[in-house]
């Protein structure tokens, strides 16, 4: 199986998933409503309660964190979508075709980027309404969005693997809650790093969701000119650190998922 | 004649169930083999092993000249599979489903689209081609699934219970479609629970039970073994059963089977036997509720071959296999 054929097959499956998004738009509506809800809730409920570094407005501080949290949560769709695919008759068609064994997975993770692009657009618009601003150049902002999408893509491979090892869509949703909730809340997404102490602070400092958030804040210009909150590598070079994690997730979970996909047919 | 499908000693075990217990099969080029058996006999498991969906624990299989275990991808290029559960994407239109399959076979966009239109036309789905397939009837969905199996015009076709769950009309349509395929020279393996279906479509029939072939032959040979037509008689009162049995035995070839007030016997020349039985009954104090001829069913074949009724048990390997597909 050539690499070109593998990519084409993945692309064909991705197109099929995108057609499904168009045919069942209700799913997309819910995907888009929850980030709006998050932006509004945090911006108005926690704005006064959470202490942020001087010179930074909480709403500005918050939006990059919401971006990070939402795209990471978006990976749940990958797991749920795959778990659903595996239960449908179409999977037998795919298995009986001379197509790449990775295509169903590549197709799913690729088409889920569409969800994340849509939710980033909606969140950015909501953010602008509540007072969030892009204060660096347009290019930096685009890099910020790109970094969010890359990291989300790598996380979606973890959930792809989860979606293949658990028996149903419901379990994927619960499993992702258990993994992703702590991952996003033990970060600087909603609360600044300075607010944590001891071991917790170390965890938050090195959590890739924190570095993703920090990198986004810097690229959007939402740090109020403050220096990085710590001298750790993850905070000094947050974009690089985030990309290292992304590469690591992909390197580990792509082969794991493909192997699991092959195994479930035996 | 070369064998297009050849399987030797296929064994597949699940935890407590042995789905295949050493199955041998041979399908010569250009012929149709029907795998006949009740639910849970191992038909679907056999099909899944031959089409690379499942790896047998033991045994070997060569399909279209390629070893199933050594080069599954090459086998997939040469076969078309249409399963028991129509493998179509319900959110996609018929056209989109077939185009996708064509693309996954490695066709270019244009070629895949042309082939999709061609197949929709051939399977009388042109009008519905641009509707999501979830709006299709059961028969249409099966035809679409079969069209999917034919996209690359494969030399070997495997149809797993192509008409199970279809109504009489849809079943007839499906039979017509399958007959057309056979005339065009494809080699076909089909599984079925209906002797009539195997009779209508297949050159050769293998009867399987508990994952093993228990009989093989043409439909005529099997029927001869099973004893041809059945004469069935239902009487009104229990005390009439003995008299009726005696009369039926007089025209039957073998023993008379009794089930409450229903009597069944194998007859040689059905029409003559029926006429004689009716004549004999005329002077007797027996109230006949029903009397008639029927062709042997799978149950009869089973009864003749195994001495027991073909019953699907709940712990069927098929049901088991479904649970196995997504390991917890």
Coordinates of C-alpha atoms in Angstrom, one line a residue:
Chain A
X1 CA 0.0 0.0 0.0
X2 CA 1.6 3.2 -1.1
X3 CA 1.6 6.4 1.0
X4 CA -0.2 8.2 -1.7
X5 CA -3.0 5.6 -1.7
X6 CA -3.2 5.8 2.1
X7 CA -3.6 9.6 1.9
X8 CA -6.2 9.5 -0.9
X9 CA -8.2 6.8 1.0
X10 CA -8.0 8.9 4.2
X11 CA -9.2 11.9 2.2
X12 CA -12.1 10.0 0.6
X13 CA -13.3 8.9 4.1
X14 CA -12.9 12.5 5.4
X15 CA -15.1 13.7 2.6
X16 CA -17.7 11.1 3.6
X17 CA -17.6 12.4 7.2
X18 CA -18.0 16.0 6.0
X19 CA -21.1 15.1 3.9
X20 CA -22.5 13.6 7.2
X21 CA -21.9 16.9 9.0
X22 CA -24.0 18.6 6.3
X23 CA -26.7 16.0 6.4
X24 CA -27.0 16.0 10.2
X25 CA -26.4 19.7 11.0
X26 CA -27.9 19.3 14.5
X27 CA -24.6 17.9 15.7
X28 CA -22.8 21.0 14.5
X29 CA -25.2 23.3 16.2
X30 CA -24.5 21.7 19.6
X31 CA -20.8 21.7 18.9
X32 CA -21.0 25.5 18.4
X33 CA -23.3 26.4 21.2
X34 CA -21.2 25.0 24.0
X35 CA -18.2 27.2 23.3
X36 CA -20.4 30.3 23.1
X37 CA -21.8 29.2 26.5
X38 CA -18.3 28.8 27.9
X39 CA -17.1 32.2 26.8
X40 CA -20.2 33.9 28.2
X41 CA -20.3 32.0 31.5
X42 CA -16.6 32.5 32.3
X43 CA -16.5 36.1 31.0
X44 CA -19.4 37.2 33.2
X45 CA -19.4 34.7 36.2
X46 CA -15.7 34.4 37.0
X47 CA -14.4 37.7 35.6
X48 CA -14.5 39.3 39.0
X49 CA -13.5 36.3 41.1
X50 CA -10.3 35.2 39.5
X51 CA -7.2 37.3 40.1
X52 CA -5.1 37.9 36.9
X53 CA -1.7 39.6 36.5
X54 CA -1.8 43.3 36.6
X55 CA -2.4 45.0 33.3
X56 CA -4.4 42.2 31.9
X57 CA -8.2 42.1 31.5
X58 CA -9.7 38.8 32.6
X59 CA -11.8 38.5 29.5
X60 CA -8.7 38.9 27.3
X61 CA -6.9 36.4 29.6
X62 CA -9.7 34.0 29.4
X63 CA -10.5 33.7 25.7
X64 CA -7.3 31.9 24.7
X65 CA -7.9 29.5 27.6
X66 CA -11.4 28.8 26.3
X67 CA -10.0 28.2 22.8
X68 CA -7.6 25.7 24.2
X69 CA -10.1 23.9 26.4
X70 CA -12.7 23.7 23.6
X71 CA -10.5 22.3 20.9
X72 CA -9.1 19.8 23.3
X73 CA -12.6 18.7 24.2
X74 CA -13.4 18.5 20.5
X75 CA -11.3 15.4 20.4
X76 CA -14.2 13.6 22.1
X77 CA -16.0 13.8 18.8
X78 CA -13.3 11.8 17.2
X79 CA -13.6 9.0 19.7
X80 CA -17.4 9.0 19.6
X81 CA -17.5 9.2 15.8
X82 CA -15.1 6.2 15.5
X83 CA -16.9 4.2 18.1
X84 CA -20.1 4.8 16.1
X85 CA -18.5 3.9 12.8
X86 CA -17.3 0.6 14.2
X87 CA -20.8 -0.4 15.1
X88 CA -22.3 0.4 11.7
X89 CA -22.5 -1.9 8.7
X90 CA -20.4 0.4 6.6
X91 CA -17.3 -0.7 8.5
X92 CA -17.6 -4.2 6.9
X93 CA -17.6 -2.5 3.4
X94 CA -14.5 -0.6 4.4
X95 CA -12.8 -3.8 5.6
X96 CA -13.5 -5.7 2.5
X97 CA -12.0 -3.0 0.2
X98 CA -8.4 -2.8 -0.8
X99 CA -8.0 0.4 1.0
X100 CA -5.4 1.6 3.5
X101 CA -6.0 0.2 7.0
X102 CA -5.4 3.7 8.4
X103 CA -8.0 5.4 6.2
X104 CA -11.0 5.2 8.5
X105 CA -8.9 6.8 11.3
X106 CA -7.1 9.4 9.2
X107 CA -10.4 10.3 7.6
X108 CA -12.1 10.7 11.0
X109 CA -9.3 12.8 12.6
X110 CA -9.1 15.0 9.5
X111 CA -12.8 15.7 9.2
X112 CA -12.9 16.6 12.8
X113 CA -10.6 19.5 12.1
X114 CA -13.7 21.0 10.4
X115 CA -15.5 21.0 13.8
X116 CA -12.6 22.7 15.4
X117 CA -12.3 25.3 12.7
X118 CA -16.0 26.1 13.0
X119 CA -15.9 26.3 16.8
X120 CA -12.8 28.6 16.7
X121 CA -14.6 31.0 14.4
X122 CA -17.7 31.1 16.5
X123 CA -15.7 31.5 19.7
X124 CA -13.5 34.2 18.2
X125 CA -16.7 36.1 17.2
X126 CA -18.2 35.7 20.6
X127 CA -14.9 36.7 22.2
X128 CA -14.8 39.9 20.1
X129 CA -18.3 40.7 21.3
X130 CA -17.4 40.4 25.0
X131 CA -14.3 42.5 24.7
X132 CA -11.5 40.2 23.6
X133 CA -9.1 41.7 21.1
X134 CA -6.2 40.5 18.9
X135 CA -3.4 42.9 19.7
X136 CA -0.5 41.4 17.7
X137 CA -0.4 41.1 13.9
X138 CA -2.8 39.1 11.8
X139 CA 0.0 36.6 11.0
X140 CA 0.7 36.0 14.7
X141 CA -3.0 35.5 15.3
X142 CA -3.2 33.0 12.4
X143 CA -0.3 31.1 13.9
X144 CA -2.1 31.0 17.2
X145 CA -5.2 29.4 15.6
X146 CA -2.9 27.0 13.6
X147 CA -1.2 25.9 16.8
X148 CA -4.6 25.3 18.5
X149 CA -5.6 23.1 15.5
X150 CA -2.4 21.2 15.4
X151 CA -2.5 20.3 19.1
X152 CA -6.2 19.4 18.9
X153 CA -5.4 17.1 16.0
X154 CA -2.8 15.3 18.0
X155 CA -5.2 14.9 20.9
X156 CA -7.9 13.5 18.6
X157 CA -5.6 10.6 17.9
X158 CA -5.6 9.8 21.6
X159 CA -9.4 9.8 21.5
X160 CA -9.4 7.8 18.3
X161 CA -7.5 5.0 20.2
X162 CA -10.0 5.3 23.1
X163 CA -12.9 5.1 20.6
X164 CA -11.5 1.8 19.3
X165 CA -10.9 0.1 22.6
X166 CA -14.2 0.9 24.3
X167 CA -17.4 -0.7 23.3
X168 CA -19.8 2.2 22.8
X169 CA -20.2 5.9 22.2
X170 CA -21.5 6.5 25.7
X171 CA -18.3 5.1 27.2
X172 CA -16.2 7.4 25.0
X173 CA -18.0 10.4 26.3
X174 CA -17.5 9.4 29.9
X175 CA -13.9 8.4 29.4
X176 CA -13.1 11.6 27.7
X177 CA -14.7 13.5 30.6
X178 CA -12.4 11.7 33.0
X179 CA -9.3 12.4 31.0
X180 CA -9.9 15.8 29.4
X181 CA -11.6 17.6 32.2
X182 CA -8.6 17.4 34.6
X183 CA -6.2 18.0 31.7
X184 CA -7.9 21.3 30.8
X185 CA -8.7 22.5 34.4
X186 CA -5.2 21.7 35.8
X187 CA -3.9 24.3 33.5
X188 CA -3.6 28.1 33.2
X189 CA -6.6 28.2 30.9
X190 CA -9.0 29.8 33.5
X191 CA -6.7 30.5 36.4
X192 CA -3.2 32.1 36.1
X193 CA -0.2 29.9 36.9
X194 CA 0.7 32.2 39.7
X195 CA -2.4 31.1 41.6
X196 CA -1.2 27.5 42.0
X197 CA 1.3 26.2 44.6
X198 CA 3.7 23.3 45.1
X199 CA 3.2 20.1 43.2
X200 CA 0.0 21.4 41.6
X201 CA 2.0 24.4 40.2
X202 CA 4.6 22.0 38.7
X203 CA 1.8 20.0 37.0
X204 CA 0.1 23.0 35.7
X205 CA 3.4 24.5 34.5
X206 CA 4.3 21.4 32.4
X207 CA 0.8 20.5 31.2
X208 CA 0.8 21.0 27.4
X209 CA -2.6 22.6 27.7
X210 CA -1.0 25.4 29.7
X211 CA 1.8 25.9 27.1
X212 CA -0.8 25.9 24.4
X213 CA -2.8 28.5 26.2
X214 CA 0.3 30.6 27.0
X215 CA 1.5 30.4 23.4
X216 CA -2.0 31.5 22.1
X217 CA -2.1 34.4 24.6
X218 CA 1.3 35.6 23.4
X219 CA 0.4 35.2 19.7
X220 CA -2.9 37.0 20.1
X221 CA -1.2 39.7 22.3
X222 CA -3.3 39.0 25.4
X223 CA -0.5 38.9 28.0
X224 CA -0.7 42.6 28.7
X225 CA 3.0 42.8 28.0
X226 CA 3.8 40.6 31.0
X227 CA 6.8 38.3 30.9
X228 CA 6.2 34.5 30.9
X229 CA 4.8 33.5 34.3
X230 CA 7.7 31.1 35.0
X231 CA 11.2 30.3 33.8
X232 CA 10.3 26.7 32.9
X233 CA 11.0 25.7 29.3
X234 CA 7.3 25.1 28.8
X235 CA 6.5 28.7 29.6
X236 CA 9.6 30.3 28.1
X237 CA 9.0 28.5 24.7
X238 CA 5.4 27.5 24.9
X239 CA 4.8 27.1 21.1
X240 CA 7.8 24.8 20.7
X241 CA 6.9 22.8 23.9
X242 CA 3.4 22.4 22.6
X243 CA 4.6 21.1 19.2
X244 CA 6.9 18.6 20.9
X245 CA 3.9 17.2 22.7
X246 CA 1.8 17.1 19.6
X247 CA 4.5 15.2 17.7
X248 CA 4.8 12.8 20.6
X249 CA 1.0 12.1 20.7
X250 CA 0.9 11.5 17.0
X251 CA 4.0 9.3 17.0
X252 CA 2.5 7.1 19.8
X253 CA -1.2 7.1 19.1
X254 CA -1.3 6.8 15.3
X255 CA 0.5 3.4 15.3
X256 CA -1.5 2.3 18.4
X257 CA -4.8 3.2 16.8
X258 CA -4.0 1.6 13.5
X259 CA -2.9 -1.6 15.3
X260 CA -6.1 -1.6 17.4
X261 CA -8.2 -1.1 14.2
X262 CA -6.7 -4.1 12.6
X263 CA -7.1 -6.2 15.7
X264 CA -10.8 -5.5 16.1
X265 CA -11.4 -7.3 12.8
X266 CA -9.9 -10.6 14.0
Chain B
X1 CA -11.6 -26.2 -14.2
X2 CA -9.8 -24.0 -11.7
X3 CA -11.2 -23.4 -8.3
X4 CA -11.8 -19.7 -7.6
X5 CA -12.5 -20.3 -4.0
X6 CA -10.7 -23.1 -2.1
X7 CA -10.8 -23.5 1.6
X8 CA -9.2 -26.3 3.6
X9 CA -9.8 -27.2 7.2
X10 CA -11.1 -23.7 8.3
X11 CA -11.3 -23.5 12.1
X12 CA -12.5 -20.5 14.1
X13 CA -13.1 -20.7 17.8
X14 CA -14.6 -18.2 20.2
X15 CA -14.4 -18.6 23.9
X16 CA -17.0 -21.3 24.4
X17 CA -18.2 -21.7 20.8
X18 CA -16.5 -23.3 17.9
X19 CA -17.9 -21.5 14.9
X20 CA -16.0 -23.4 12.3
X21 CA -14.8 -26.9 12.9
X22 CA -12.7 -27.7 9.9
X23 CA -14.7 -26.5 6.9
X24 CA -13.6 -27.5 3.3
X25 CA -15.0 -25.7 0.3
X26 CA -14.4 -25.5 -3.4
X27 CA -16.0 -23.3 -5.9
X28 CA -15.0 -23.9 -9.6
X29 CA -14.7 -20.8 -11.8
X30 CA -17.9 -19.5 -13.2
X31 CA -20.2 -21.5 -10.9
X32 CA -22.4 -20.7 -7.9
X33 CA -22.0 -22.5 -4.6
X34 CA -24.7 -22.1 -1.9
X35 CA -23.8 -22.5 1.7
X36 CA -27.0 -23.7 3.3
X37 CA -27.5 -23.9 7.0
X38 CA -29.6 -22.6 9.9
X39 CA -28.8 -19.6 12.0
X40 CA -25.6 -20.2 13.9
X41 CA -24.3 -22.9 11.6
X42 CA -21.2 -20.9 10.8
X43 CA -22.1 -19.5 7.4
X44 CA -21.3 -15.9 8.2
X45 CA -18.0 -16.9 10.0
X46 CA -17.0 -18.8 6.9
X47 CA -17.8 -15.9 4.7
X48 CA -15.8 -13.5 6.9
X49 CA -12.8 -15.8 6.9
X50 CA -12.9 -16.0 3.1
X51 CA -13.2 -12.3 2.6
X52 CA -10.4 -11.4 5.0
X53 CA -12.6 -9.8 7.6
X54 CA -11.7 -12.5 10.1
X55 CA -8.6 -14.6 10.5
X56 CA -9.2 -18.3 10.9
X57 CA -7.4 -20.0 13.8
X58 CA -6.5 -23.0 11.6
X59 CA -6.7 -23.9 7.9
X60 CA -6.0 -22.1 4.7
X61 CA -8.0 -20.5 1.9
X62 CA -7.1 -19.4 -1.6
X63 CA -9.5 -16.9 -3.3
X64 CA -9.1 -15.9 -6.9
X65 CA -5.7 -17.4 -6.9
X66 CA -4.5 -15.5 -3.8
X67 CA -3.8 -16.8 -0.3
X68 CA -6.2 -15.1 2.1
X69 CA -3.8 -15.2 5.0
X70 CA -0.6 -14.2 3.1
X71 CA -2.0 -11.3 1.0
X72 CA -5.4 -10.1 2.2
X73 CA -5.1 -6.7 0.4
X74 CA -4.7 -8.5 -3.0
X75 CA -7.7 -10.7 -2.1
X76 CA -9.8 -7.6 -1.4
X77 CA -8.9 -6.3 -4.9
X78 CA -10.4 -9.4 -6.4
X79 CA -13.6 -9.9 -4.4
X80 CA -16.9 -8.2 -3.9
X81 CA -18.7 -8.8 -0.6
X82 CA -22.4 -8.0 0.1
X83 CA -23.2 -8.8 3.6
X84 CA -26.2 -9.7 5.7
X85 CA -26.4 -6.2 7.1
X86 CA -26.4 -3.9 4.2
X87 CA -23.0 -2.1 4.4
X88 CA -24.1 1.3 3.2
X89 CA -23.7 4.7 4.8
X90 CA -27.2 5.8 5.5
X91 CA -26.4 9.5 5.4
X92 CA -24.9 9.3 2.0
X93 CA -26.9 9.1 -1.2
X94 CA -26.8 5.9 -3.3
X95 CA -24.6 7.8 -5.7
X96 CA -22.2 9.0 -3.0
X97 CA -22.0 5.6 -1.5
X98 CA -21.0 4.0 -4.8
X99 CA -18.6 6.8 -5.8
X100 CA -16.9 6.5 -2.4
X101 CA -16.4 2.7 -2.9
X102 CA -15.0 3.3 -6.4
X103 CA -12.5 5.8 -5.1
X104 CA -11.4 3.4 -2.4
X105 CA -10.8 0.8 -5.0
X106 CA -8.4 3.3 -6.4
X107 CA -10.5 4.7 -9.3
X108 CA -10.2 8.4 -10.3
X109 CA -13.1 10.7 -9.5
X110 CA -14.5 10.7 -13.0
X111 CA -14.3 6.9 -13.4
X112 CA -15.8 6.3 -10.0
X113 CA -18.7 8.6 -10.8
X114 CA -19.4 7.0 -14.2
X115 CA -19.3 3.6 -12.6
X116 CA -21.7 4.7 -9.9
X117 CA -24.3 6.0 -12.4
X118 CA -24.0 2.8 -14.4
X119 CA -24.6 0.6 -11.4
X120 CA -27.5 2.7 -10.2
X121 CA -29.1 2.3 -13.6
X122 CA -28.5 -1.4 -13.7
X123 CA -30.0 -2.0 -10.2
X124 CA -33.1 0.2 -10.9
X125 CA -31.9 2.8 -8.4
X126 CA -31.4 5.8 -10.8
X127 CA -34.4 7.7 -9.5
X128 CA -33.4 7.2 -5.9
X129 CA -29.7 7.8 -6.6
X130 CA -29.5 11.3 -5.2
X131 CA -31.5 10.6 -2.1
X132 CA -29.8 9.7 1.2
X133 CA -29.9 5.9 1.4
X134 CA -31.7 5.9 4.8
X135 CA -34.9 6.8 2.8
X136 CA -34.5 3.5 0.9
X137 CA -36.6 0.4 1.4
X138 CA -34.9 -2.8 2.6
X139 CA -34.8 -4.2 -0.9
X140 CA -33.3 -1.0 -2.3
X141 CA -30.7 -1.0 0.4
X142 CA -29.7 -4.5 -0.4
X143 CA -29.4 -3.8 -4.1
X144 CA -27.3 -0.7 -3.3
X145 CA -25.1 -2.9 -1.1
X146 CA -24.8 -5.5 -3.9
X147 CA -24.0 -2.7 -6.4
X148 CA -21.2 -1.7 -3.9
X149 CA -19.8 -5.2 -4.2
X150 CA -19.7 -5.0 -8.0
X151 CA -18.0 -1.6 -8.4
X152 CA -14.7 -3.1 -9.5
X153 CA -16.3 -5.9 -11.5
X154 CA -14.6 -8.5 -9.3
X155 CA -14.2 -12.1 -10.6
X156 CA -15.4 -13.5 -7.3
X157 CA -18.6 -12.4 -5.5
X158 CA -19.6 -13.4 -2.0
X159 CA -23.1 -12.8 -0.9
X160 CA -24.0 -13.4 2.7
X161 CA -27.8 -14.1 3.1
X162 CA -28.7 -11.7 0.3
X163 CA -32.4 -12.0 0.8
X164 CA -32.8 -12.6 4.5
X165 CA -35.4 -10.2 5.9
X166 CA -36.8 -9.2 2.4
X167 CA -40.4 -9.5 1.5
X168 CA -41.5 -11.9 -1.3
X169 CA -41.3 -9.2 -4.1
X170 CA -38.0 -7.8 -3.1
X171 CA -36.6 -11.4 -2.8
X172 CA -37.8 -12.2 -6.4
X173 CA -36.1 -9.0 -7.6
X174 CA -32.9 -9.9 -5.8
X175 CA -33.0 -13.4 -7.4
X176 CA -33.3 -11.9 -10.9
X177 CA -30.3 -9.6 -10.2
X178 CA -28.2 -12.5 -8.9
X179 CA -29.1 -14.7 -11.9
X180 CA -27.9 -11.9 -14.2
X181 CA -24.6 -11.8 -12.4
X182 CA -24.2 -15.5 -12.9
X183 CA -24.8 -15.3 -16.6
X184 CA -22.1 -12.7 -16.9
X185 CA -19.6 -15.3 -15.7
X186 CA -18.8 -14.3 -12.1
X187 CA -17.9 -17.0 -9.6
X188 CA -20.3 -16.8 -6.7
X189 CA -20.5 -18.0 -3.1
X190 CA -23.8 -17.3 -1.4
X191 CA -25.1 -18.3 2.0
X192 CA -28.7 -18.8 2.7
X193 CA -31.2 -20.3 5.1
X194 CA -33.6 -21.2 2.3
X195 CA -33.4 -24.4 0.4
X196 CA -35.6 -22.8 -2.3
X197 CA -33.1 -20.0 -2.8
X198 CA -30.1 -22.4 -3.0
X199 CA -32.2 -24.5 -5.5
X200 CA -33.0 -21.5 -7.7
X201 CA -29.6 -19.9 -7.8
X202 CA -26.8 -22.5 -7.1
X203 CA -25.1 -25.1 -9.2
X204 CA -23.9 -26.8 -6.0
X205 CA -25.0 -26.8 -2.4
X206 CA -23.0 -27.4 0.7
X207 CA -25.1 -28.0 3.8
X208 CA -23.4 -26.9 7.0
X209 CA -24.1 -27.4 10.6
X210 CA -22.0 -26.7 13.7
X211 CA -19.3 -25.3 11.5
X212 CA -18.8 -28.4 9.4
X213 CA -20.1 -29.5 6.0
X214 CA -22.6 -32.3 6.5
X215 CA -23.7 -32.8 2.9
X216 CA -22.8 -31.6 -0.6
X217 CA -24.4 -31.9 -4.0
X218 CA -26.7 -30.4 -6.5
X219 CA -30.2 -29.4 -5.4
X220 CA -31.6 -32.5 -7.1
X221 CA -29.1 -34.8 -5.4
X222 CA -29.9 -33.3 -2.0
X223 CA -33.6 -33.5 -2.6
X224 CA -33.3 -37.1 -3.6
X225 CA -31.4 -37.7 -0.4
X226 CA -34.0 -35.7 1.5
X227 CA -36.8 -37.6 -0.3
X228 CA -38.4 -35.1 -2.7
X229 CA -41.9 -33.8 -2.0
X230 CA -43.9 -33.9 1.2
X231 CA -47.5 -34.7 1.6
X232 CA -49.0 -33.1 4.6
X233 CA -52.3 -33.8 6.2
X234 CA -54.1 -32.2 9.1
X235 CA -57.1 -33.9 10.7
X236 CA -59.7 -32.4 13.0
X237 CA -59.9 -35.0 15.9
X238 CA -57.2 -36.8 17.9
X239 CA -58.9 -40.2 17.5
X240 CA -58.7 -39.8 13.7
X241 CA -54.9 -39.7 13.7
X242 CA -54.4 -43.4 13.6
X243 CA -56.6 -44.0 10.7
X244 CA -55.1 -41.1 8.8
X245 CA -51.6 -42.3 9.5
X246 CA -52.4 -45.7 8.1
X247 CA -53.8 -44.2 4.9
X248 CA -50.9 -41.8 4.5
X249 CA -48.4 -44.6 5.0
X250 CA -50.2 -46.4 2.2
X251 CA -49.1 -43.8 -0.4
X252 CA -45.8 -42.6 1.3
X253 CA -42.2 -43.7 0.6
X254 CA -41.0 -43.7 4.2
X255 CA -42.2 -43.3 7.7
X256 CA -45.0 -40.9 8.6
X257 CA -44.0 -38.1 10.9
X258 CA -46.7 -37.2 13.5
X259 CA -46.9 -33.9 15.2
X260 CA -50.2 -33.7 17.2
X261 CA -52.8 -33.8 14.4
X262 CA -50.4 -32.9 11.6
X263 CA -49.0 -35.8 9.6
X264 CA -46.2 -35.5 7.1
X265 CA -44.7 -38.1 4.8
X266 CA -42.2 -38.1 1.9
X267 CA -43.8 -39.1 -1.4
X268 CA -42.4 -40.1 -4.7
X269 CA -44.8 -38.8 -7.3
X270 CA -46.6 -36.1 -5.4
X271 CA -49.6 -35.6 -7.6
X272 CA -50.4 -39.3 -7.9
X273 CA -50.0 -39.8 -4.2
X274 CA -52.3 -36.9 -3.4
X275 CA -55.0 -38.2 -5.7
X276 CA -54.7 -41.7 -4.2
X277 CA -54.8 -40.4 -0.6
X278 CA -57.9 -38.3 -1.3
X279 CA -59.6 -41.3 -2.9
X280 CA -58.8 -43.5 0.1
X281 CA -60.0 -40.8 2.5
X282 CA -63.4 -40.6 0.8
X283 CA -64.8 -43.7 2.5
X284 CA -63.3 -43.1 5.9
X285 CA -64.7 -41.4 9.0
X286 CA -61.9 -38.8 9.0
X287 CA -62.4 -35.0 8.9
X288 CA -59.6 -33.5 6.9
X289 CA -58.8 -29.8 7.8
X290 CA -55.9 -29.4 5.4
X291 CA -54.1 -31.5 2.8
X292 CA -51.4 -30.6 0.4
X293 CA -48.0 -31.0 -1.2
X294 CA -45.0 -29.0 -0.4
X295 CA -41.4 -29.0 -1.4
X296 CA -38.8 -30.0 1.1
X297 CA -37.6 -27.1 3.3
X298 CA -34.3 -26.7 5.1
X299 CA -36.0 -28.3 8.0
X300 CA -36.7 -31.4 6.0
X301 CA -33.1 -31.5 4.6
X302 CA -31.9 -31.2 8.2
X303 CA -34.2 -33.8 9.5
X304 CA -33.1 -36.2 6.8
X305 CA -29.4 -35.5 7.2
X306 CA -29.1 -35.1 11.0
X307 CA -32.3 -36.6 12.3
X308 CA -33.1 -33.4 14.1
X309 CA -34.9 -30.1 13.4
X310 CA -32.7 -27.2 12.3
X311 CA -33.0 -24.9 15.2
X312 CA -31.1 -21.7 15.8
X313 CA -29.8 -21.6 19.3
X314 CA -29.3 -18.3 21.1
X315 CA -25.7 -19.0 21.6
X316 CA -25.1 -19.0 17.9
X317 CA -21.5 -18.2 16.8
X318 CA -22.9 -15.3 14.7
X319 CA -24.4 -13.7 17.7
X320 CA -21.3 -14.4 19.6
X321 CA -19.2 -12.9 16.9
X322 CA -21.1 -9.7 17.0
X323 CA -20.2 -9.2 20.6
X324 CA -16.6 -10.1 19.9
X325 CA -16.2 -7.4 17.3
X326 CA -15.7 -4.5 19.7
X327 CA -13.6 -6.0 22.6
X328 CA -14.2 -4.3 25.9

